[in-house]
Amino acid sequence: MTDYPRPPFPEQPQAVPGSQQKMDPTPDCGEQSYKGSGRLAGKVALITGGDSGIGRAVAIAYAREGADVAIGYLDEHEDAKETARWVEEAGRKVLLLPGDIAQRQVCLDLVSKTVEAFGRIDILVNNAAFQMSHPTFEEITDEEWLRTFDTNITAMFRICQAALPHMRAGSSIINTSSVNSDMPKPTLLPYATTKGAIANFSAGLAQLLGEKGIRVNSVAPGPIWTPLIPSTMPPEEVSEFGGSVPLGRPGQPVELAPVYVMLASDEGSYISGARIAVTGGKPIL
């Protein structure tokens, strides 16, 4: 199915970090469409930001491909429970791990609790992110700048470092970057800056971990219809969200899931240090 919703979208302001259940139209995370084929059978995945949006789509896909899933999320408990339900319906185990990854101990606990429950980590997906939109540079506060970096890139460093002793050769780390890593949107300056850092962190870490047989890649989504959009962007941008890319619409979370599956699976065994664009035609060169 490719007949996904196109702008304009109805006005739907939300508080940060947003709720998927309140979005109109509801994002498609593959609940009814993704079909697995055992490509991740027996693996264990830790996914941050797994309660909704891209993280939910990845969790559903991974479960249907045969993986058990630990889901880190902030405090969107209802969204997280819904994701967990889909994982369990796929016949896999799920672990819900709420907490603010801007805090170092939360990052360490995500890893230790996943290992305690499942014994190891085969796939690490660093997907959680924070963003706010600002029309001027002057209104970005020091506190918000630090929060954005602590959530988006410092947490990634901490989680990767904590997870590494529990990962073996053949494991995969997948970090969510953005089209903003290549073409930064000025009104999302702190967020865009961290996404550039993620692209570089992933490429460098791939080189450091190659001798261990652990692959590291990043995915660069374009405009994807997730709770971050109505909760952090002005109404006029939400209304026309995704309309400016060549395909003329925002992507749905399910449209990213196959890339995360491929990078996590043995089919991606020689892909490391890559940044894969899923942008609706907006080029990343």
mmCIF file with all atom_site columns, C-alpha atoms in Angstrom, residues 42-219:
data_model
loop_
_atom_site.group_PDB
_atom_site.id
_atom_site.type_symbol
_atom_site.label_atom_id
_atom_site.label_alt_id
_atom_site.label_comp_id
_atom_site.label_asym_id
_atom_site.label_entity_id
_atom_site.label_seq_id
_atom_site.pdbx_PDB_ins_code
_atom_site.Cartn_x
_atom_site.Cartn_y
_atom_site.Cartn_z
_atom_site.occupancy
_atom_site.B_iso_or_equiv
_atom_site.pdbx_formal_charge
_atom_site.auth_seq_id
_atom_site.auth_comp_id
_atom_site.auth_asym_id
_atom_site.auth_atom_id
_atom_site.pdbx_PDB_model_num
ATOM 1   C CA . GLY A 1 42  ? 16.116 -15.629 18.259 1.00 0.00 ? 42  GLY A CA 1
ATOM 2   C CA . LYS A 1 43  ? 17.649 -12.166 18.469 1.00 0.00 ? 43  LYS A CA 1
ATOM 3   C CA . VAL A 1 44  ? 17.256 -9.591  21.255 1.00 0.00 ? 44  VAL A CA 1
ATOM 4   C CA . ALA A 1 45  ? 16.683 -5.917  20.428 1.00 0.00 ? 45  ALA A CA 1
ATOM 5   C CA . LEU A 1 46  ? 16.766 -2.788  22.586 1.00 0.00 ? 46  LEU A CA 1
ATOM 6   C CA . ILE A 1 47  ? 14.922 0.141   20.998 1.00 0.00 ? 47  ILE A CA 1
ATOM 7   C CA . THR A 1 48  ? 14.770 3.622   22.504 1.00 0.00 ? 48  THR A CA 1
ATOM 8   C CA . GLY A 1 49  ? 11.737 5.722   21.633 1.00 0.00 ? 49  GLY A CA 1
ATOM 9   C CA . GLY A 1 50  ? 9.929  2.469   20.928 1.00 0.00 ? 50  GLY A CA 1
ATOM 10  C CA . ASP A 1 51  ? 6.522  3.550   22.200 1.00 0.00 ? 51  ASP A CA 1
ATOM 11  C CA . SER A 1 52  ? 5.350  5.288   19.013 1.00 0.00 ? 52  SER A CA 1
ATOM 12  C CA . GLY A 1 53  ? 6.290  6.470   15.542 1.00 0.00 ? 53  GLY A CA 1
ATOM 13  C CA . ILE A 1 54  ? 9.395  4.974   13.970 1.00 0.00 ? 54  ILE A CA 1
ATOM 14  C CA . GLY A 1 55  ? 10.276 3.112   17.166 1.00 0.00 ? 55  GLY A CA 1
ATOM 15  C CA . ARG A 1 56  ? 6.902  1.376   17.285 1.00 0.00 ? 56  ARG A CA 1
ATOM 16  C CA . ALA A 1 57  ? 7.140  0.394   13.630 1.00 0.00 ? 57  ALA A CA 1
ATOM 17  C CA . VAL A 1 58  ? 10.596 -1.071  14.235 1.00 0.00 ? 58  VAL A CA 1
ATOM 18  C CA . ALA A 1 59  ? 9.429  -2.926  17.357 1.00 0.00 ? 59  ALA A CA 1
ATOM 19  C CA . ILE A 1 60  ? 6.490  -4.483  15.500 1.00 0.00 ? 60  ILE A CA 1
ATOM 20  C CA . ALA A 1 61  ? 8.677  -5.461  12.558 1.00 0.00 ? 61  ALA A CA 1
ATOM 21  C CA . TYR A 1 62  ? 11.398 -6.920  14.753 1.00 0.00 ? 62  TYR A CA 1
ATOM 22  C CA . ALA A 1 63  ? 8.883  -8.968  16.731 1.00 0.00 ? 63  ALA A CA 1
ATOM 23  C CA . ARG A 1 64  ? 7.293  -10.329 13.554 1.00 0.00 ? 64  ARG A CA 1
ATOM 24  C CA . GLU A 1 65  ? 10.781 -11.193 12.296 1.00 0.00 ? 65  GLU A CA 1
ATOM 25  C CA . GLY A 1 66  ? 11.341 -13.260 15.459 1.00 0.00 ? 66  GLY A CA 1
ATOM 26  C CA . ALA A 1 67  ? 13.112 -10.961 17.939 1.00 0.00 ? 67  ALA A CA 1
ATOM 27  C CA . ASP A 1 68  ? 12.353 -10.279 21.592 1.00 0.00 ? 68  ASP A CA 1
ATOM 28  C CA . VAL A 1 69  ? 12.181 -6.546  22.236 1.00 0.00 ? 69  VAL A CA 1
ATOM 29  C CA . ALA A 1 70  ? 13.030 -4.153  25.072 1.00 0.00 ? 70  ALA A CA 1
ATOM 30  C CA . ILE A 1 71  ? 11.432 -0.738  24.621 1.00 0.00 ? 71  ILE A CA 1
ATOM 31  C CA . GLY A 1 72  ? 12.821 2.414   26.191 1.00 0.00 ? 72  GLY A CA 1
ATOM 32  C CA . TYR A 1 73  ? 10.515 5.422   26.318 1.00 0.00 ? 73  TYR A CA 1
ATOM 33  C CA . LEU A 1 74  ? 9.984  8.612   28.323 1.00 0.00 ? 74  LEU A CA 1
ATOM 34  C CA . ASP A 1 75  ? 6.530  8.537   29.944 1.00 0.00 ? 75  ASP A CA 1
ATOM 35  C CA . GLU A 1 76  ? 4.027  7.814   27.156 1.00 0.00 ? 76  GLU A CA 1
ATOM 36  C CA . HIS A 1 77  ? 2.710  4.757   28.991 1.00 0.00 ? 77  HIS A CA 1
ATOM 37  C CA . GLU A 1 78  ? -0.447 4.176   26.935 1.00 0.00 ? 78  GLU A CA 1
ATOM 38  C CA . ASP A 1 79  ? 1.437  4.314   23.646 1.00 0.00 ? 79  ASP A CA 1
ATOM 39  C CA . ALA A 1 80  ? 4.089  1.990   25.060 1.00 0.00 ? 80  ALA A CA 1
ATOM 40  C CA . LYS A 1 81  ? 1.485  -0.535  26.228 1.00 0.00 ? 81  LYS A CA 1
ATOM 41  C CA . GLU A 1 82  ? -0.030 -0.541  22.757 1.00 0.00 ? 82  GLU A CA 1
ATOM 42  C CA . THR A 1 83  ? 3.359  -1.280  21.208 1.00 0.00 ? 83  THR A CA 1
ATOM 43  C CA . ALA A 1 84  ? 3.913  -4.045  23.751 1.00 0.00 ? 84  ALA A CA 1
ATOM 44  C CA . ARG A 1 85  ? 0.567  -5.580  22.829 1.00 0.00 ? 85  ARG A CA 1
ATOM 45  C CA . TRP A 1 86  ? 1.606  -5.864  19.182 1.00 0.00 ? 86  TRP A CA 1
ATOM 46  C CA . VAL A 1 87  ? 4.940  -7.427  20.126 1.00 0.00 ? 87  VAL A CA 1
ATOM 47  C CA . GLU A 1 88  ? 3.212  -10.004 22.305 1.00 0.00 ? 88  GLU A CA 1
ATOM 48  C CA . GLU A 1 89  ? 0.652  -10.729 19.594 1.00 0.00 ? 89  GLU A CA 1
ATOM 49  C CA . ALA A 1 90  ? 3.604  -11.636 17.381 1.00 0.00 ? 90  ALA A CA 1
ATOM 50  C CA . GLY A 1 91  ? 4.527  -14.269 19.967 1.00 0.00 ? 91  GLY A CA 1
ATOM 51  C CA . ARG A 1 92  ? 7.620  -12.492 21.286 1.00 0.00 ? 92  ARG A CA 1
ATOM 52  C CA . LYS A 1 93  ? 8.661  -11.256 24.722 1.00 0.00 ? 93  LYS A CA 1
ATOM 53  C CA . VAL A 1 94  ? 8.631  -7.533  25.478 1.00 0.00 ? 94  VAL A CA 1
ATOM 54  C CA . LEU A 1 95  ? 10.113 -5.402  28.245 1.00 0.00 ? 95  LEU A CA 1
ATOM 55  C CA . LEU A 1 96  ? 8.914  -1.824  28.857 1.00 0.00 ? 96  LEU A CA 1
ATOM 56  C CA . LEU A 1 97  ? 11.532 0.539   30.292 1.00 0.00 ? 97  LEU A CA 1
ATOM 57  C CA . PRO A 1 98  ? 10.290 4.078   31.042 1.00 0.00 ? 98  PRO A CA 1
ATOM 58  C CA . GLY A 1 99  ? 12.727 6.841   31.904 1.00 0.00 ? 99  GLY A CA 1
ATOM 59  C CA . ASP A 1 100 ? 14.410 10.020  30.701 1.00 0.00 ? 100 ASP A CA 1
ATOM 60  C CA . ILE A 1 101 ? 17.548 9.053   28.782 1.00 0.00 ? 101 ILE A CA 1
ATOM 61  C CA . ALA A 1 102 ? 18.914 12.558  29.312 1.00 0.00 ? 102 ALA A CA 1
ATOM 62  C CA . GLN A 1 103 ? 19.883 11.095  32.703 1.00 0.00 ? 103 GLN A CA 1
ATOM 63  C CA . ARG A 1 104 ? 23.005 8.922   32.710 1.00 0.00 ? 104 ARG A CA 1
ATOM 64  C CA . GLN A 1 105 ? 21.654 6.317   35.121 1.00 0.00 ? 105 GLN A CA 1
ATOM 65  C CA . VAL A 1 106 ? 18.568 5.759   32.978 1.00 0.00 ? 106 VAL A CA 1
ATOM 66  C CA . CYS A 1 107 ? 20.836 4.927   30.023 1.00 0.00 ? 107 CYS A CA 1
ATOM 67  C CA . LEU A 1 108 ? 22.771 2.408   32.095 1.00 0.00 ? 108 LEU A CA 1
ATOM 68  C CA . ASP A 1 109 ? 19.572 0.896   33.486 1.00 0.00 ? 109 ASP A CA 1
ATOM 69  C CA . LEU A 1 110 ? 18.119 0.396   30.005 1.00 0.00 ? 110 LEU A CA 1
ATOM 70  C CA . VAL A 1 111 ? 21.031 -1.850  29.163 1.00 0.00 ? 111 VAL A CA 1
ATOM 71  C CA . SER A 1 112 ? 21.312 -3.686  32.485 1.00 0.00 ? 112 SER A CA 1
ATOM 72  C CA . LYS A 1 113 ? 17.572 -4.445  32.658 1.00 0.00 ? 113 LYS A CA 1
ATOM 73  C CA . THR A 1 114 ? 17.529 -5.679  29.064 1.00 0.00 ? 114 THR A CA 1
ATOM 74  C CA . VAL A 1 115 ? 20.470 -7.989  29.727 1.00 0.00 ? 115 VAL A CA 1
ATOM 75  C CA . GLU A 1 116 ? 18.914 -9.162  32.986 1.00 0.00 ? 116 GLU A CA 1
ATOM 76  C CA . ALA A 1 117 ? 15.713 -10.091 31.156 1.00 0.00 ? 117 ALA A CA 1
ATOM 77  C CA . PHE A 1 118 ? 17.128 -11.501 27.915 1.00 0.00 ? 118 PHE A CA 1
ATOM 78  C CA . GLY A 1 119 ? 20.794 -12.315 28.574 1.00 0.00 ? 119 GLY A CA 1
ATOM 79  C CA . ARG A 1 120 ? 22.370 -10.175 25.845 1.00 0.00 ? 120 ARG A CA 1
ATOM 80  C CA . ILE A 1 121 ? 21.748 -7.506  23.195 1.00 0.00 ? 121 ILE A CA 1
ATOM 81  C CA . ASP A 1 122 ? 22.010 -8.402  19.506 1.00 0.00 ? 122 ASP A CA 1
ATOM 82  C CA . ILE A 1 123 ? 20.439 -5.245  18.080 1.00 0.00 ? 123 ILE A CA 1
ATOM 83  C CA . LEU A 1 124 ? 20.592 -1.753  19.549 1.00 0.00 ? 124 LEU A CA 1
ATOM 84  C CA . VAL A 1 125 ? 18.383 0.910   17.979 1.00 0.00 ? 125 VAL A CA 1
ATOM 85  C CA . ASN A 1 126 ? 19.016 4.416   19.309 1.00 0.00 ? 126 ASN A CA 1
ATOM 86  C CA . ASN A 1 127 ? 15.906 6.172   18.077 1.00 0.00 ? 127 ASN A CA 1
ATOM 87  C CA . ALA A 1 128 ? 14.588 8.441   20.852 1.00 0.00 ? 128 ALA A CA 1
ATOM 88  C CA . ALA A 1 129 ? 14.887 12.164  20.171 1.00 0.00 ? 129 ALA A CA 1
ATOM 89  C CA . PHE A 1 130 ? 13.827 15.574  21.414 1.00 0.00 ? 130 PHE A CA 1
ATOM 90  C CA . GLN A 1 131 ? 13.184 18.642  19.291 1.00 0.00 ? 131 GLN A CA 1
ATOM 91  C CA . MET A 1 132 ? 11.525 22.042  19.515 1.00 0.00 ? 132 MET A CA 1
ATOM 92  C CA . SER A 1 133 ? 10.901 24.577  16.769 1.00 0.00 ? 133 SER A CA 1
ATOM 93  C CA . HIS A 1 134 ? 12.113 28.187  17.083 1.00 0.00 ? 134 HIS A CA 1
ATOM 94  C CA . PRO A 1 135 ? 11.849 30.975  14.500 1.00 0.00 ? 135 PRO A CA 1
ATOM 95  C CA . THR A 1 136 ? 14.800 32.880  15.982 1.00 0.00 ? 136 THR A CA 1
ATOM 96  C CA . PHE A 1 137 ? 18.206 31.900  17.344 1.00 0.00 ? 137 PHE A CA 1
ATOM 97  C CA . GLU A 1 138 ? 17.799 34.206  20.344 1.00 0.00 ? 138 GLU A CA 1
ATOM 98  C CA . GLU A 1 139 ? 14.879 32.309  21.858 1.00 0.00 ? 139 GLU A CA 1
ATOM 99  C CA . ILE A 1 140 ? 16.750 29.001  22.162 1.00 0.00 ? 140 ILE A CA 1
ATOM 100 C CA . THR A 1 141 ? 17.559 28.626  25.847 1.00 0.00 ? 141 THR A CA 1
ATOM 101 C CA . ASP A 1 142 ? 20.726 27.149  27.276 1.00 0.00 ? 142 ASP A CA 1
ATOM 102 C CA . GLU A 1 143 ? 18.583 24.568  29.087 1.00 0.00 ? 143 GLU A CA 1
ATOM 103 C CA . GLU A 1 144 ? 16.868 23.433  25.893 1.00 0.00 ? 144 GLU A CA 1
ATOM 104 C CA . TRP A 1 145 ? 20.162 23.209  23.993 1.00 0.00 ? 145 TRP A CA 1
ATOM 105 C CA . LEU A 1 146 ? 21.629 20.940  26.677 1.00 0.00 ? 146 LEU A CA 1
ATOM 106 C CA . ARG A 1 147 ? 18.469 18.842  26.915 1.00 0.00 ? 147 ARG A CA 1
ATOM 107 C CA . THR A 1 148 ? 18.488 18.272  23.157 1.00 0.00 ? 148 THR A CA 1
ATOM 108 C CA . PHE A 1 149 ? 22.120 17.167  23.180 1.00 0.00 ? 149 PHE A CA 1
ATOM 109 C CA . ASP A 1 150 ? 21.724 15.031  26.310 1.00 0.00 ? 150 ASP A CA 1
ATOM 110 C CA . THR A 1 151 ? 18.720 13.221  24.815 1.00 0.00 ? 151 THR A CA 1
ATOM 111 C CA . ASN A 1 152 ? 19.777 12.887  21.203 1.00 0.00 ? 152 ASN A CA 1
ATOM 112 C CA . ILE A 1 153 ? 23.532 12.264  21.210 1.00 0.00 ? 153 ILE A CA 1
ATOM 113 C CA . THR A 1 154 ? 24.968 12.004  24.747 1.00 0.00 ? 154 THR A CA 1
ATOM 114 C CA . ALA A 1 155 ? 22.461 9.265   25.606 1.00 0.00 ? 155 ALA A CA 1
ATOM 115 C CA . MET A 1 156 ? 23.464 7.438   22.428 1.00 0.00 ? 156 MET A CA 1
ATOM 116 C CA . PHE A 1 157 ? 27.108 7.473   23.501 1.00 0.00 ? 157 PHE A CA 1
ATOM 117 C CA . ARG A 1 158 ? 26.225 6.214   26.975 1.00 0.00 ? 158 ARG A CA 1
ATOM 118 C CA . ILE A 1 159 ? 23.890 3.457   25.803 1.00 0.00 ? 159 ILE A CA 1
ATOM 119 C CA . CYS A 1 160 ? 26.315 2.206   23.153 1.00 0.00 ? 160 CYS A CA 1
ATOM 120 C CA . GLN A 1 161 ? 29.174 2.126   25.641 1.00 0.00 ? 161 GLN A CA 1
ATOM 121 C CA . ALA A 1 162 ? 27.094 0.289   28.237 1.00 0.00 ? 162 ALA A CA 1
ATOM 122 C CA . ALA A 1 163 ? 25.712 -2.197  25.691 1.00 0.00 ? 163 ALA A CA 1
ATOM 123 C CA . LEU A 1 164 ? 29.003 -3.096  24.021 1.00 0.00 ? 164 LEU A CA 1
ATOM 124 C CA . PRO A 1 165 ? 30.150 -5.702  26.600 1.00 0.00 ? 165 PRO A CA 1
ATOM 125 C CA . HIS A 1 166 ? 26.856 -7.538  26.040 1.00 0.00 ? 166 HIS A CA 1
ATOM 126 C CA . MET A 1 167 ? 27.071 -7.594  22.233 1.00 0.00 ? 167 MET A CA 1
ATOM 127 C CA . ARG A 1 168 ? 28.850 -10.269 20.235 1.00 0.00 ? 168 ARG A CA 1
ATOM 128 C CA . ALA A 1 169 ? 30.221 -10.497 16.707 1.00 0.00 ? 169 ALA A CA 1
ATOM 129 C CA . GLY A 1 170 ? 27.361 -10.155 14.239 1.00 0.00 ? 170 GLY A CA 1
ATOM 130 C CA . SER A 1 171 ? 25.477 -7.658  16.398 1.00 0.00 ? 171 SER A CA 1
ATOM 131 C CA . SER A 1 172 ? 24.165 -4.422  14.963 1.00 0.00 ? 172 SER A CA 1
ATOM 132 C CA . ILE A 1 173 ? 23.829 -0.839  16.204 1.00 0.00 ? 173 ILE A CA 1
ATOM 133 C CA . ILE A 1 174 ? 21.408 1.389   14.284 1.00 0.00 ? 174 ILE A CA 1
ATOM 134 C CA . ASN A 1 175 ? 21.147 5.087   15.099 1.00 0.00 ? 175 ASN A CA 1
ATOM 135 C CA . THR A 1 176 ? 18.374 7.355   13.862 1.00 0.00 ? 176 THR A CA 1
ATOM 136 C CA . SER A 1 177 ? 19.835 10.462  12.255 1.00 0.00 ? 177 SER A CA 1
ATOM 137 C CA . SER A 1 178 ? 17.794 12.710  9.930  1.00 0.00 ? 178 SER A CA 1
ATOM 138 C CA . VAL A 1 179 ? 17.733 14.476  6.600  1.00 0.00 ? 179 VAL A CA 1
ATOM 139 C CA . ASN A 1 180 ? 18.612 17.430  8.840  1.00 0.00 ? 180 ASN A CA 1
ATOM 140 C CA . SER A 1 181 ? 22.114 15.983  9.187  1.00 0.00 ? 181 SER A CA 1
ATOM 141 C CA . ASP A 1 182 ? 22.651 16.930  5.558  1.00 0.00 ? 182 ASP A CA 1
ATOM 142 C CA . MET A 1 183 ? 20.237 19.838  5.054  1.00 0.00 ? 183 MET A CA 1
ATOM 143 C CA . PRO A 1 184 ? 19.659 21.455  8.472  1.00 0.00 ? 184 PRO A CA 1
ATOM 144 C CA . LYS A 1 185 ? 16.348 23.192  8.974  1.00 0.00 ? 185 LYS A CA 1
ATOM 145 C CA . PRO A 1 186 ? 17.157 26.504  10.713 1.00 0.00 ? 186 PRO A CA 1
ATOM 146 C CA . THR A 1 187 ? 14.057 26.487  12.932 1.00 0.00 ? 187 THR A CA 1
ATOM 147 C CA . LEU A 1 188 ? 15.177 23.110  14.321 1.00 0.00 ? 188 LEU A CA 1
ATOM 148 C CA . LEU A 1 189 ? 18.747 24.229  15.004 1.00 0.00 ? 189 LEU A CA 1
ATOM 149 C CA . PRO A 1 190 ? 19.551 22.248  18.207 1.00 0.00 ? 190 PRO A CA 1
ATOM 150 C CA . TYR A 1 191 ? 17.898 19.097  16.832 1.00 0.00 ? 191 TYR A CA 1
ATOM 151 C CA . ALA A 1 192 ? 19.549 19.414  13.415 1.00 0.00 ? 192 ALA A CA 1
ATOM 152 C CA . THR A 1 193 ? 22.942 19.920  15.045 1.00 0.00 ? 193 THR A CA 1
ATOM 153 C CA . THR A 1 194 ? 22.581 16.707  17.046 1.00 0.00 ? 194 THR A CA 1
ATOM 154 C CA . LYS A 1 195 ? 21.502 14.802  13.949 1.00 0.00 ? 195 LYS A CA 1
ATOM 155 C CA . GLY A 1 196 ? 24.709 15.820  12.194 1.00 0.00 ? 196 GLY A CA 1
ATOM 156 C CA . ALA A 1 197 ? 26.590 14.604  15.255 1.00 0.00 ? 197 ALA A CA 1
ATOM 157 C CA . ILE A 1 198 ? 24.754 11.276  15.119 1.00 0.00 ? 198 ILE A CA 1
ATOM 158 C CA . ALA A 1 199 ? 25.769 10.739  11.500 1.00 0.00 ? 199 ALA A CA 1
ATOM 159 C CA . ASN A 1 200 ? 29.421 11.327  12.381 1.00 0.00 ? 200 ASN A CA 1
ATOM 160 C CA . PHE A 1 201 ? 29.254 9.333   15.621 1.00 0.00 ? 201 PHE A CA 1
ATOM 161 C CA . SER A 1 202 ? 27.824 6.352   13.753 1.00 0.00 ? 202 SER A CA 1
ATOM 162 C CA . ALA A 1 203 ? 30.402 6.488   10.962 1.00 0.00 ? 203 ALA A CA 1
ATOM 163 C CA . GLY A 1 204 ? 33.275 6.750   13.431 1.00 0.00 ? 204 GLY A CA 1
ATOM 164 C CA . LEU A 1 205 ? 31.981 4.069   15.768 1.00 0.00 ? 205 LEU A CA 1
ATOM 165 C CA . ALA A 1 206 ? 31.593 1.679   12.825 1.00 0.00 ? 206 ALA A CA 1
ATOM 166 C CA . GLN A 1 207 ? 35.333 1.955   12.262 1.00 0.00 ? 207 GLN A CA 1
ATOM 167 C CA . LEU A 1 208 ? 36.160 1.407   15.939 1.00 0.00 ? 208 LEU A CA 1
ATOM 168 C CA . LEU A 1 209 ? 33.944 -1.675  16.264 1.00 0.00 ? 209 LEU A CA 1
ATOM 169 C CA . GLY A 1 210 ? 34.721 -3.343  12.963 1.00 0.00 ? 210 GLY A CA 1
ATOM 170 C CA . GLU A 1 211 ? 37.399 -5.556  14.472 1.00 0.00 ? 211 GLU A CA 1
ATOM 171 C CA . LYS A 1 212 ? 34.792 -6.855  16.951 1.00 0.00 ? 212 LYS A CA 1
ATOM 172 C CA . GLY A 1 213 ? 32.457 -7.810  14.109 1.00 0.00 ? 213 GLY A CA 1
ATOM 173 C CA . ILE A 1 214 ? 29.822 -5.341  15.302 1.00 0.00 ? 214 ILE A CA 1
ATOM 174 C CA . ARG A 1 215 ? 28.213 -3.199  12.606 1.00 0.00 ? 215 ARG A CA 1
ATOM 175 C CA . VAL A 1 216 ? 27.089 0.413   13.097 1.00 0.00 ? 216 VAL A CA 1
ATOM 176 C CA . ASN A 1 217 ? 24.874 2.352   10.691 1.00 0.00 ? 217 ASN A CA 1
ATOM 177 C CA . SER A 1 218 ? 22.515 5.316   10.758 1.00 0.00 ? 218 SER A CA 1
ATOM 178 C CA . VAL A 1 219 ? 19.163 5.909   9.093  1.00 0.00 ? 219 VAL A CA 1
#
